[in-house]
Short mmCIF file of C-alpha atoms in Angstrom, two decimals:
data_model
loop_
_atom_site.label_atom_id
_atom_site.label_comp_id
_atom_site.label_asym_id
_atom_site.label_seq_id
_atom_site.Cartn_x
_atom_site.Cartn_y
_atom_site.Cartn_z
CA MET A 1 0.00 0.00 0.00
CA VAL A 2 1.34 3.37 -1.00
CA GLU A 3 0.10 5.16 2.07
CA LYS A 4 1.59 2.62 4.45
CA ARG A 5 4.94 2.93 2.73
CA LEU A 6 4.65 6.70 2.82
CA THR A 7 3.82 6.77 6.49
CA LYS A 8 6.72 4.53 7.28
CA ARG A 9 9.33 6.19 5.13
CA GLU A 10 8.31 9.83 4.92
CA GLY A 11 6.25 10.65 7.97
CA VAL A 12 2.58 11.55 7.86
CA SER A 13 2.40 15.09 6.50
CA THR A 14 5.59 15.25 4.50
CA ILE A 15 5.55 17.19 1.27
CA LEU A 16 7.03 15.01 -1.45
CA ASP A 17 9.34 15.77 -4.33
CA ILE A 18 8.92 14.30 -7.81
CA ARG A 19 11.83 12.70 -9.64
CA VAL A 20 11.24 11.47 -13.18
CA GLN A 21 13.93 9.49 -14.94
CA GLU A 22 14.04 8.47 -18.59
CA LEU A 23 10.28 8.38 -18.90
CA GLU A 24 8.97 7.03 -22.20
CA VAL A 25 5.32 6.61 -23.14
CA TRP A 26 3.84 4.97 -26.22
CA TYR A 27 0.21 4.94 -27.39
CA GLY A 28 0.28 1.82 -29.53
CA PRO A 29 3.13 2.38 -31.96
CA ALA A 30 3.20 6.17 -31.44
CA LYS A 31 5.73 7.58 -28.99
CA ALA A 32 4.07 10.27 -26.85
CA LEU A 33 6.98 11.00 -24.50
CA GLU A 34 10.64 10.44 -25.20
CA ASN A 35 13.32 10.20 -22.54
CA VAL A 36 11.90 12.77 -20.12
CA SER A 37 13.86 13.35 -16.92
CA LEU A 38 13.19 16.08 -14.42
CA HIS A 39 13.17 16.84 -10.73
CA LEU A 40 10.57 18.93 -8.94
CA GLU A 41 11.36 19.96 -5.40
CA GLN A 42 8.81 19.44 -2.68
CA GLY A 43 6.24 22.25 -2.35
CA ALA A 44 7.11 23.81 -5.71
CA VAL A 45 4.72 24.54 -8.59
CA LEU A 46 5.72 23.29 -12.03
CA ALA A 47 3.85 24.57 -15.09
CA LEU A 48 3.87 22.42 -18.21
CA ILE A 49 3.59 24.40 -21.42
CA GLY A 50 3.74 23.52 -25.09
CA PRO A 51 1.57 23.18 -28.19
CA SER A 52 -1.33 20.72 -28.29
CA GLY A 53 -0.13 17.15 -28.60
CA CYS A 54 3.31 17.93 -27.13
CA GLY A 55 2.96 15.37 -24.34
CA LYS A 56 2.29 17.61 -21.36
CA SER A 57 -1.09 16.06 -20.50
CA THR A 58 0.38 12.59 -21.00
CA PHE A 59 3.14 13.52 -18.56
CA LEU A 60 0.58 14.72 -16.01
CA ARG A 61 -1.46 11.54 -16.35
CA VAL A 62 1.56 9.35 -15.70
CA LEU A 63 2.04 10.95 -12.30
CA ASN A 64 -1.18 9.45 -10.87
CA ARG A 65 -1.39 6.52 -13.31
CA MET A 66 -4.51 7.94 -14.99
CA ILE A 67 -2.59 6.94 -18.12
CA ASP A 68 -3.49 3.30 -17.31
CA GLN A 69 -6.97 4.02 -18.66
CA VAL A 70 -5.61 4.18 -22.22
CA PRO A 71 -5.73 0.52 -23.36
CA THR A 72 -2.75 0.58 -25.71
CA VAL A 73 -0.42 2.55 -23.47
CA ARG A 74 3.10 1.43 -22.57
CA VAL A 75 5.24 3.30 -20.02
CA LYS A 76 8.98 2.96 -19.35
CA GLY A 77 11.32 4.68 -16.92
CA SER A 78 10.76 5.68 -13.31
CA VAL A 79 8.61 8.28 -11.59
CA HIS A 80 9.44 8.69 -7.94
CA ILE A 81 7.08 10.64 -5.73
CA GLY A 82 8.99 10.79 -2.49
CA ALA A 83 10.52 7.35 -2.02
CA PHE A 84 8.13 5.24 -4.06
CA ASN A 85 8.05 4.62 -7.79
CA VAL A 86 4.50 5.17 -9.04
CA LEU A 87 5.26 2.92 -12.03
CA ASP A 88 5.87 -0.11 -9.79
CA ASP A 89 3.49 -2.95 -10.64
CA ASP A 90 2.44 -3.52 -7.03
CA ILE A 91 1.39 0.09 -6.39
CA ASP A 92 -2.14 0.50 -4.99
CA VAL A 93 -3.46 2.89 -7.63
CA THR A 94 -6.43 4.03 -5.51
CA ALA A 95 -4.11 4.97 -2.68
CA LEU A 96 -1.78 6.64 -5.15
CA ARG A 97 -4.61 8.85 -6.42
CA ARG A 98 -5.37 9.95 -2.86
CA THR A 99 -1.73 10.94 -2.45
CA VAL A 100 -1.66 12.56 -5.87
CA GLY A 101 -4.89 14.53 -6.24
CA MET A 102 -6.11 15.84 -9.57
CA VAL A 103 -8.31 18.70 -10.74
CA PHE A 104 -9.57 18.65 -14.33
CA GLN A 105 -10.37 21.19 -17.02
CA GLN A 106 -14.14 20.79 -16.61
CA PRO A 107 -15.36 20.92 -13.02
CA ASN A 108 -16.66 17.41 -12.34
CA PRO A 109 -18.53 17.39 -9.03
CA PHE A 110 -20.42 14.19 -8.26
CA PRO A 111 -24.24 14.49 -8.56
CA MET A 112 -24.68 14.62 -4.80
CA THR A 113 -24.65 17.24 -2.05
CA ILE A 114 -21.77 19.63 -1.49
CA PHE A 115 -21.04 17.87 1.81
CA ASP A 116 -21.05 14.40 0.28
CA ASN A 117 -18.75 15.48 -2.53
CA VAL A 118 -16.05 16.48 -0.06
CA ALA A 119 -16.77 13.59 2.34
CA TYR A 120 -16.66 11.04 -0.50
CA GLY A 121 -12.92 10.34 -0.36
CA PRO A 122 -12.57 10.23 3.43
CA ARG A 123 -15.59 7.86 3.63
CA LEU A 124 -13.97 5.58 1.04
CA ALA A 125 -10.82 5.67 3.12
CA GLY A 126 -12.82 4.46 6.11
CA VAL A 127 -13.63 7.60 8.07
CA ARG A 128 -16.98 6.88 9.80
CA SER A 129 -17.23 9.43 12.60
CA ALA A 130 -19.75 12.15 11.70
CA THR A 131 -17.85 14.72 13.76
CA LYS A 132 -14.61 13.90 12.05
CA LEU A 133 -16.23 14.00 8.60
CA ARG A 134 -17.76 17.42 9.36
CA GLN A 135 -14.36 18.66 10.44
CA ILE A 136 -12.65 17.36 7.29
CA VAL A 137 -15.36 18.90 5.07
CA GLU A 138 -15.09 22.27 6.81
CA ASP A 139 -11.26 22.27 6.71
CA SER A 140 -11.17 21.30 3.05
CA LEU A 141 -13.76 23.90 2.02
CA LYS A 142 -11.83 26.54 3.98
CA LYS A 143 -8.59 25.56 2.27
CA SER A 144 -10.24 25.87 -1.13
CA ALA A 145 -11.76 29.25 -0.15
CA LEU A 146 -15.31 28.02 -0.67
CA TRP A 147 -16.46 27.70 2.96
CA ASP A 148 -17.85 31.23 3.33
CA GLU A 149 -19.97 30.78 0.20
CA VAL A 150 -21.46 27.38 1.06
CA ARG A 151 -21.40 27.02 4.85
CA GLY A 152 -25.20 27.18 5.17
CA LYS A 153 -25.87 25.13 2.04
CA LEU A 154 -23.87 21.96 2.54
CA ARG A 155 -26.92 19.76 1.93
CA ARG A 156 -27.66 21.33 -1.42
CA SER A 157 -26.68 19.63 -4.66
CA ALA A 158 -23.20 20.50 -5.89
CA MET A 159 -24.84 21.12 -9.27
CA THR A 160 -26.43 24.31 -7.91
CA LEU A 161 -22.96 25.91 -7.65
CA SER A 162 -21.45 28.13 -10.36
CA GLY A 163 -18.66 26.74 -12.55
CA GLY A 164 -15.97 28.51 -10.51
CA GLN A 165 -17.47 27.29 -7.23
CA GLN A 166 -17.68 23.76 -8.63
CA GLN A 167 -13.99 23.87 -9.49
CA ARG A 168 -13.10 24.98 -5.96
CA LEU A 169 -15.35 22.18 -4.68
CA CYS A 170 -13.30 19.74 -6.76
CA MET A 171 -10.17 21.17 -5.16
CA ALA A 172 -11.75 20.70 -1.71
CA ARG A 173 -12.61 17.11 -2.67
CA ALA A 174 -8.99 16.47 -3.63
CA LEU A 175 -7.70 18.11 -0.44
CA ALA A 176 -10.07 16.12 1.81
CA VAL A 177 -7.95 12.97 1.44
CA HIS A 178 -4.74 14.80 2.45
CA PRO A 179 -2.78 14.57 -0.80
CA HIS A 180 0.92 15.35 -1.05
CA VAL A 181 0.82 16.27 -4.70
CA LEU A 182 -1.82 18.15 -6.71
CA LEU A 183 -2.14 17.80 -10.47
CA LEU A 184 -4.06 20.53 -12.25
CA ASP A 185 -5.06 19.92 -15.86
CA GLU A 186 -6.01 23.32 -17.31
CA PRO A 187 -8.03 23.99 -14.16
CA THR A 188 -9.34 27.39 -15.29
CA ALA A 189 -9.92 26.71 -18.98
CA SER A 190 -13.70 26.86 -18.56
CA LEU A 191 -13.81 29.65 -15.96
CA ASP A 192 -14.42 33.40 -16.09
CA PRO A 193 -11.60 35.81 -15.06
CA VAL A 194 -12.80 36.24 -11.45
CA SER A 195 -13.10 32.48 -10.85
CA THR A 196 -9.75 32.02 -12.59
CA ALA A 197 -8.13 34.54 -10.27
CA LYS A 198 -9.53 32.68 -7.24
CA ILE A 199 -8.10 29.34 -8.42
CA GLU A 200 -4.76 30.95 -9.20
CA GLU A 201 -4.70 32.54 -5.76
CA LEU A 202 -5.30 29.11 -4.20
CA ILE A 203 -2.39 27.62 -6.15
CA VAL A 204 -0.10 30.39 -4.91
CA GLN A 205 -1.30 29.90 -1.33
CA PHE A 206 -0.78 26.13 -1.57
CA LYS A 207 2.91 26.56 -2.39
CA GLY A 208 5.07 24.87 0.19
CA ARG A 209 2.12 22.73 1.37
CA TYR A 210 1.65 20.63 -1.76
CA THR A 211 3.90 19.86 -4.67
CA MET A 212 1.90 20.94 -7.73
CA VAL A 213 2.03 20.34 -11.46
CA ILE A 214 -0.22 22.42 -13.68
CA VAL A 215 -0.90 22.04 -17.39
CA THR A 216 -1.98 25.34 -18.88
CA HIS A 217 -2.32 26.89 -22.32
CA ASN A 218 -2.38 30.31 -20.68
CA LEU A 219 1.25 31.45 -20.57
CA GLN A 220 0.40 34.40 -18.33
CA GLN A 221 -1.19 31.97 -15.91
CA ALA A 222 1.97 29.84 -15.91
CA ALA A 223 3.94 33.03 -15.27
CA ARG A 224 1.69 34.08 -12.39
CA VAL A 225 1.47 30.82 -10.45
CA SER A 226 4.51 28.65 -11.15
CA ASP A 227 8.02 28.47 -9.72
CA LEU A 228 9.30 26.39 -12.61
CA VAL A 229 8.28 25.96 -16.21
CA ALA A 230 8.83 22.95 -18.46
CA PHE A 231 8.39 23.38 -22.19
CA PHE A 232 7.38 20.22 -24.07
CA GLU A 233 7.39 19.73 -27.80
CA GLN A 234 6.64 16.55 -29.77
CA GLY A 235 7.14 14.38 -26.71
CA HIS A 236 10.44 15.96 -25.73
CA LEU A 237 11.15 18.06 -22.68
CA VAL A 238 12.91 20.89 -24.51
CA GLU A 239 13.73 23.07 -21.54
CA MET A 240 12.89 23.41 -17.86
CA GLY A 241 13.93 26.23 -15.57
CA PRO A 242 12.84 28.91 -13.10
CA THR A 243 9.73 30.69 -14.41
CA HIS A 244 11.43 34.09 -14.51
CA ASP A 245 14.31 32.75 -16.59
CA ILE A 246 12.13 30.83 -19.04
CA PHE A 247 9.81 33.79 -19.67
CA THR A 248 12.48 36.49 -19.92
CA ALA A 249 15.45 34.66 -21.43
CA PRO A 250 14.92 31.01 -22.41
CA GLN A 251 18.05 29.13 -23.44
CA GLU A 252 16.56 27.00 -26.21
CA ARG A 253 15.60 28.41 -29.59
CA ARG A 254 12.43 26.28 -29.74
CA THR A 255 11.23 27.67 -26.40
CA GLU A 256 11.94 31.19 -27.63
CA GLU A 257 9.97 30.58 -30.81
CA PHE A 258 7.02 29.15 -28.90
CA LEU A 259 6.90 31.98 -26.35
CA THR A 260 7.16 34.73 -28.95
CA GLY A 261 4.68 33.16 -31.36
CA ARG A 262 7.37 32.67 -34.02
CA PHE A 263 6.31 29.07 -34.04
CA GLU A 264 5.13 27.15 -37.05
CA MET B 1 4.99 33.43 -38.01
CA ILE B 2 1.80 33.51 -35.95
CA ARG B 3 1.92 36.90 -34.24
CA GLN B 4 2.64 38.83 -37.40
CA SER B 5 0.84 42.08 -36.59
CA PHE B 6 2.41 42.19 -33.13
CA HIS B 7 5.89 41.72 -34.57
CA GLN B 8 5.21 44.47 -37.09
CA GLU B 9 4.36 46.77 -34.19
CA LEU B 10 7.60 45.74 -32.48
CA MET B 11 9.54 46.66 -35.61
CA GLN B 12 7.79 50.04 -35.76
CA LEU B 13 8.73 50.58 -32.12
CA GLU B 14 12.38 49.91 -32.97
CA GLN B 15 12.22 52.32 -35.91
CA GLU B 16 10.85 55.05 -33.66
CA LEU B 17 13.58 54.40 -31.11
CA ILE B 18 16.28 54.64 -33.77
CA ARG B 19 14.77 57.92 -35.02
CA MET B 20 14.77 59.31 -31.49
CA GLY B 21 18.39 58.21 -30.99
CA ALA B 22 19.50 59.84 -34.23
CA LEU B 23 17.80 63.09 -33.23
CA VAL B 24 19.48 63.05 -29.80
CA GLU B 25 22.90 62.42 -31.36
CA ASP B 26 22.28 65.34 -33.73
CA GLN B 27 21.17 67.56 -30.85
CA LEU B 28 24.41 66.88 -29.00
CA ARG B 29 26.60 67.63 -32.01
CA ARG B 30 24.75 70.86 -32.77
CA ALA B 31 24.78 71.99 -29.13
CA VAL B 32 28.57 71.72 -28.91
CA ARG B 33 28.97 73.31 -32.35
CA SER B 34 26.82 76.24 -31.18
CA LEU B 35 29.30 76.71 -28.35
CA THR B 36 32.50 76.42 -30.40
CA GLU B 37 31.10 78.59 -33.20
CA ARG B 38 29.29 80.94 -30.81
CA ASN B 39 26.16 80.45 -32.88
CA LEU B 40 23.14 81.70 -30.91
CA VAL B 41 20.65 80.83 -33.64
CA LEU B 42 21.79 77.23 -33.64
CA ALA B 43 21.73 77.15 -29.82
CA ARG B 44 18.13 78.37 -29.74
CA GLN B 45 17.18 75.71 -32.31
CA VAL B 46 18.67 73.00 -30.11
CA ILE B 47 16.77 74.30 -27.09
CA ALA B 48 13.50 74.36 -29.06
CA GLU B 49 14.04 70.89 -30.52
CA ASP B 50 14.21 69.40 -27.03
CA ASP B 51 10.40 69.41 -26.99
CA ARG B 52 10.44 67.11 -29.99
CA VAL B 53 12.65 64.64 -28.15
CA ASP B 54 10.32 64.79 -25.13
CA ALA B 55 7.32 64.12 -27.39
CA MET B 56 9.08 61.15 -28.96
CA GLU B 57 9.88 59.75 -25.54
CA MET B 58 6.20 60.01 -24.54
CA ASP B 59 5.11 58.40 -27.80
CA ILE B 60 7.51 55.44 -27.50
CA GLU B 61 6.64 55.02 -23.83
CA ARG B 62 2.94 54.85 -24.75
CA ARG B 63 3.66 52.30 -27.47
CA CYS B 64 5.65 50.15 -25.01
CA LEU B 65 2.96 50.25 -22.33
CA THR B 66 0.30 49.39 -24.90
CA LEU B 67 2.33 46.42 -26.15
CA LEU B 68 2.94 45.20 -22.57
CA ALA B 69 -0.73 45.52 -21.66
CA LEU B 70 -2.28 44.18 -24.85
CA GLN B 71 0.29 41.75 -26.26
CA GLN B 72 1.96 40.49 -23.08
CA PRO B 73 5.27 39.87 -24.81
CA LEU B 74 7.59 37.13 -23.54
CA ALA B 75 11.23 36.10 -23.92
CA SER B 76 13.13 38.20 -26.51
CA ASP B 77 9.96 40.23 -27.30
CA LEU B 78 9.69 41.16 -23.63
CA ARG B 79 13.35 42.18 -23.60
CA VAL B 80 12.91 44.33 -26.72
CA VAL B 81 10.00 46.24 -25.16
CA SER B 82 11.55 46.63 -21.70
CA THR B 83 14.86 47.69 -23.26
CA ALA B 84 13.03 50.35 -25.29
CA LEU B 85 11.34 51.62 -22.12
CA LYS B 86 14.70 51.98 -20.37
CA ILE B 87 16.64 53.36 -23.33
CA ILE B 88 14.25 56.24 -24.01
CA THR B 89 14.88 57.58 -20.50
CA ASP B 90 18.63 57.67 -21.15
CA LEU B 91 18.08 59.25 -24.57
CA GLU B 92 15.80 61.90 -23.11
CA ARG B 93 18.40 62.79 -20.44
CA MET B 94 21.09 63.09 -23.12
CA ALA B 95 18.87 65.48 -25.05
CA ASP B 96 18.36 67.50 -21.85
CA HIS B 97 22.14 67.80 -21.51
CA ALA B 98 22.43 68.92 -25.14
CA SER B 99 19.84 71.58 -24.40
CA ASP B 100 21.78 72.57 -21.24
CA ILE B 101 24.94 73.02 -23.32
CA ALA B 102 23.03 75.19 -25.81
CA LYS B 103 21.78 77.30 -22.90
CA VAL B 104 25.42 77.93 -21.87
CA THR B 105 26.07 79.13 -25.43
CA VAL B 106 23.19 81.59 -25.03
CA ARG B 107 24.35 82.66 -21.59
CA LEU B 108 27.96 83.33 -22.69
CA ASN B 109 26.61 85.23 -25.69
CA GLN B 110 29.55 86.89 -27.45
CA GLU B 111 31.78 87.05 -24.38
CA PRO B 112 35.36 86.13 -25.45
CA LEU B 113 36.40 82.62 -24.38
CA ILE B 114 38.94 82.33 -21.56
CA LYS B 115 40.74 79.63 -23.56
CA PRO B 116 40.47 77.99 -26.95
CA LEU B 117 38.13 74.99 -26.74
CA VAL B 118 40.03 71.82 -27.63
CA ASP B 119 39.27 69.04 -25.16
CA ILE B 120 35.55 69.86 -24.81
CA PRO B 121 34.84 69.43 -28.56
CA GLU B 122 36.93 66.24 -28.48
CA MET B 123 34.88 64.95 -25.54
CA ALA B 124 31.72 65.80 -27.45
CA ARG B 125 33.00 64.02 -30.57
CA LEU B 126 33.66 60.89 -28.51
CA ALA B 127 30.30 61.09 -26.72
CA SER B 128 28.38 61.48 -30.00
CA SER B 129 30.29 58.53 -31.44
CA MET B 130 29.26 56.54 -28.39
CA VAL B 131 25.60 57.38 -28.98
CA ARG B 132 25.88 56.39 -32.65
CA LEU B 133 27.73 53.17 -31.81
CA ALA B 134 25.13 52.34 -29.18
CA LEU B 135 22.35 52.78 -31.74
CA ASN B 136 24.25 50.60 -34.23
CA ALA B 137 24.73 47.96 -31.54
CA TYR B 138 20.96 48.14 -30.92
CA ILE B 139 20.12 47.83 -34.62
CA HIS B 140 22.59 44.96 -35.18
CA ARG B 141 21.85 43.26 -31.85
CA SER B 142 25.63 43.27 -31.40
CA ILE B 143 27.31 42.68 -28.05
CA GLU B 144 30.73 43.39 -29.63
CA GLU B 145 29.64 46.83 -30.84
CA ALA B 146 28.15 47.60 -27.44
CA MET B 147 31.39 46.61 -25.71
CA THR B 148 33.52 48.67 -28.13
CA MET B 149 31.30 51.66 -27.42
CA ILE B 150 31.44 51.21 -23.66
CA ARG B 151 35.26 51.21 -23.72
CA LEU B 152 35.21 54.76 -25.16
CA ASP B 153 33.73 55.97 -21.89
CA ASP B 154 37.20 55.74 -20.28
CA ASP B 155 38.59 58.19 -22.86
CA VAL B 156 35.76 60.61 -22.12
CA ASP B 157 36.42 60.33 -18.40
CA HIS B 158 40.16 61.03 -18.87
CA LEU B 159 39.44 64.09 -20.99
CA TYR B 160 36.93 65.27 -18.41
CA ALA B 161 39.55 65.01 -15.66
CA SER B 162 42.02 66.96 -17.77
CA VAL B 163 39.45 69.70 -18.64
CA PHE B 164 38.55 69.92 -14.98
CA ARG B 165 42.18 70.42 -13.88
CA GLU B 166 42.89 72.94 -16.61
CA LEU B 167 39.82 75.09 -15.93
CA LEU B 168 40.42 74.96 -12.19
CA GLU B 169 43.96 76.21 -12.72
CA ILE B 170 42.78 79.09 -14.95
CA MET B 171 40.11 80.10 -12.43
CA ARG B 172 42.60 79.92 -9.55
CA THR B 173 45.07 82.26 -11.24
CA ARG B 174 42.49 84.58 -12.87
CA PRO B 175 39.47 85.10 -10.61
CA ASP B 176 37.69 87.14 -13.35
CA THR B 177 37.29 83.89 -15.30
CA VAL B 178 35.33 82.06 -12.59
CA ALA B 179 31.87 82.70 -14.05
CA GLN B 180 32.70 81.46 -17.56
CA GLY B 181 35.06 78.77 -16.23
CA THR B 182 32.19 77.36 -14.14
CA TYR B 183 29.88 77.32 -17.20
CA LEU B 184 32.52 75.47 -19.22
CA LEU B 185 32.94 72.99 -16.35
CA PHE B 186 29.20 72.41 -16.50
CA VAL B 187 29.47 71.75 -20.22
CA ALA B 188 32.27 69.22 -19.70
CA ASN B 189 30.18 67.59 -16.99
CA TYR B 190 27.10 67.42 -19.25
CA ILE B 191 29.13 65.67 -21.95
CA GLU B 192 30.59 63.25 -19.42
CA ARG B 193 27.03 62.43 -18.31
CA VAL B 194 25.97 61.87 -21.94
CA ALA B 195 28.77 59.30 -22.25
CA ASP B 196 27.51 57.58 -19.07
CA HIS B 197 24.00 57.41 -20.51
CA ALA B 198 25.44 55.96 -23.73
CA THR B 199 27.11 53.29 -21.58
CA ASN B 200 23.68 52.51 -20.12
CA LEU B 201 22.37 52.08 -23.67
CA GLY B 202 25.15 49.56 -24.28
CA GLU B 203 24.27 47.67 -21.11
CA TRP B 204 20.62 47.50 -22.18
CA VAL B 205 21.57 46.27 -25.64
CA ILE B 206 23.57 43.48 -23.98
CA TYR B 207 20.53 42.66 -21.84
CA MET B 208 18.27 42.65 -24.90
CA VAL B 209 20.57 40.19 -26.69
CA THR B 210 21.58 37.92 -23.81
CA GLY B 211 19.03 38.40 -21.03
CA GLN B 212 21.95 39.23 -18.69
CA ARG B 213 22.10 42.55 -16.82
CA LYS B 214 25.66 43.69 -16.25
CA GLU B 215 26.95 46.94 -14.76
CA LEU B 216 29.79 48.04 -17.04
CA ASN B 217 30.02 51.65 -16.00
CA ASP B 218 32.51 51.98 -13.16
#
């Protein structure tokens, strides 16, 4: 079990780093990622940028083994989150996905109450005490800055919330199972500017508490929220570096061409 | 190229900057010539033209802020725009100094010079060359040209020290020369400052090309 190993080796609330070595991914005969190696320090935010089809979403989906859902996929290399390799065959994938939470492009609350959405994960993990569940729900909604907006409406359907609120609910749902890593797949792509700003503010506040990887097509968003940027192109990690350096003076010509729109 | 219209605007911005730089270089040459030739008409022209430089600075500044706000340039595009924003301040100060020199011409009017002007025109020649070299370095994106230009600053500084000593000596021995001697010291100082601003231009060109900020003016 991932969590047991984590508890033993890393301590309960440790923030974990991510070390990827020689990662290769194929979809059938097509290579989607080629020899990707990188290290992300614990508590840092990494933004993945690059044109559509460059491999950034594939990379993200390897980190919590969502990639397993593609029938023809083959993955090689190693992906260490803390001390354990998520690509190990004997990994408990359900436990892994608690440790490595994910928020998607479209808010995807479950068709149940706001309370039950957040309590879903802890209940699955065996939390039965009503008091404890209430506490977890409140803490998670506070962390995702939604508590003040929903505190009197926890028994209402999550579907009554606005898109931006739903996305923060999804963040609360991910936080409720005490993840160490958060994956964000274009988390504001369907949101208006105010809701986007709220999500971005959460990401900035979460720095140091969770290690985060965000896929975004919005370069300004990557600039605002990330500590590090990785530029992918045609399955290759072209360049990775501190956000300031990548956006003001990238070292690789391909990165430069992508950032300045001189990209064919 | 995807962002074609944006890159056209960037090129226009560069053209405007080069035009402003050429005008400033011209202002400096004419200001010092007005002094050596005692040409009051020319001096008054230089003073009047300073408004044009100020207007150009405002125009380029507005273009830069618009590009930053609306186009959100990154990487080399960001460096081109931020370099332009910094460079126009240096250019505007240089033009102010040219105008200051022209004002000394007006102030001295036809009063005979306390000494023939040799080192001051030479300083001015060097400083104008620096401005032109800096603009060429900007146009060519050339670190080498920027470095060559920056090295000239030492020659300007040496000449300034020598002018300073010479004028001080004249004023010490002939107290009636203090008023004009002080004006000429100002002029030498203005030119020395122009050379320092040109050095800044060189440093910004190096930043624009490499992304590295280096202080080369010591």
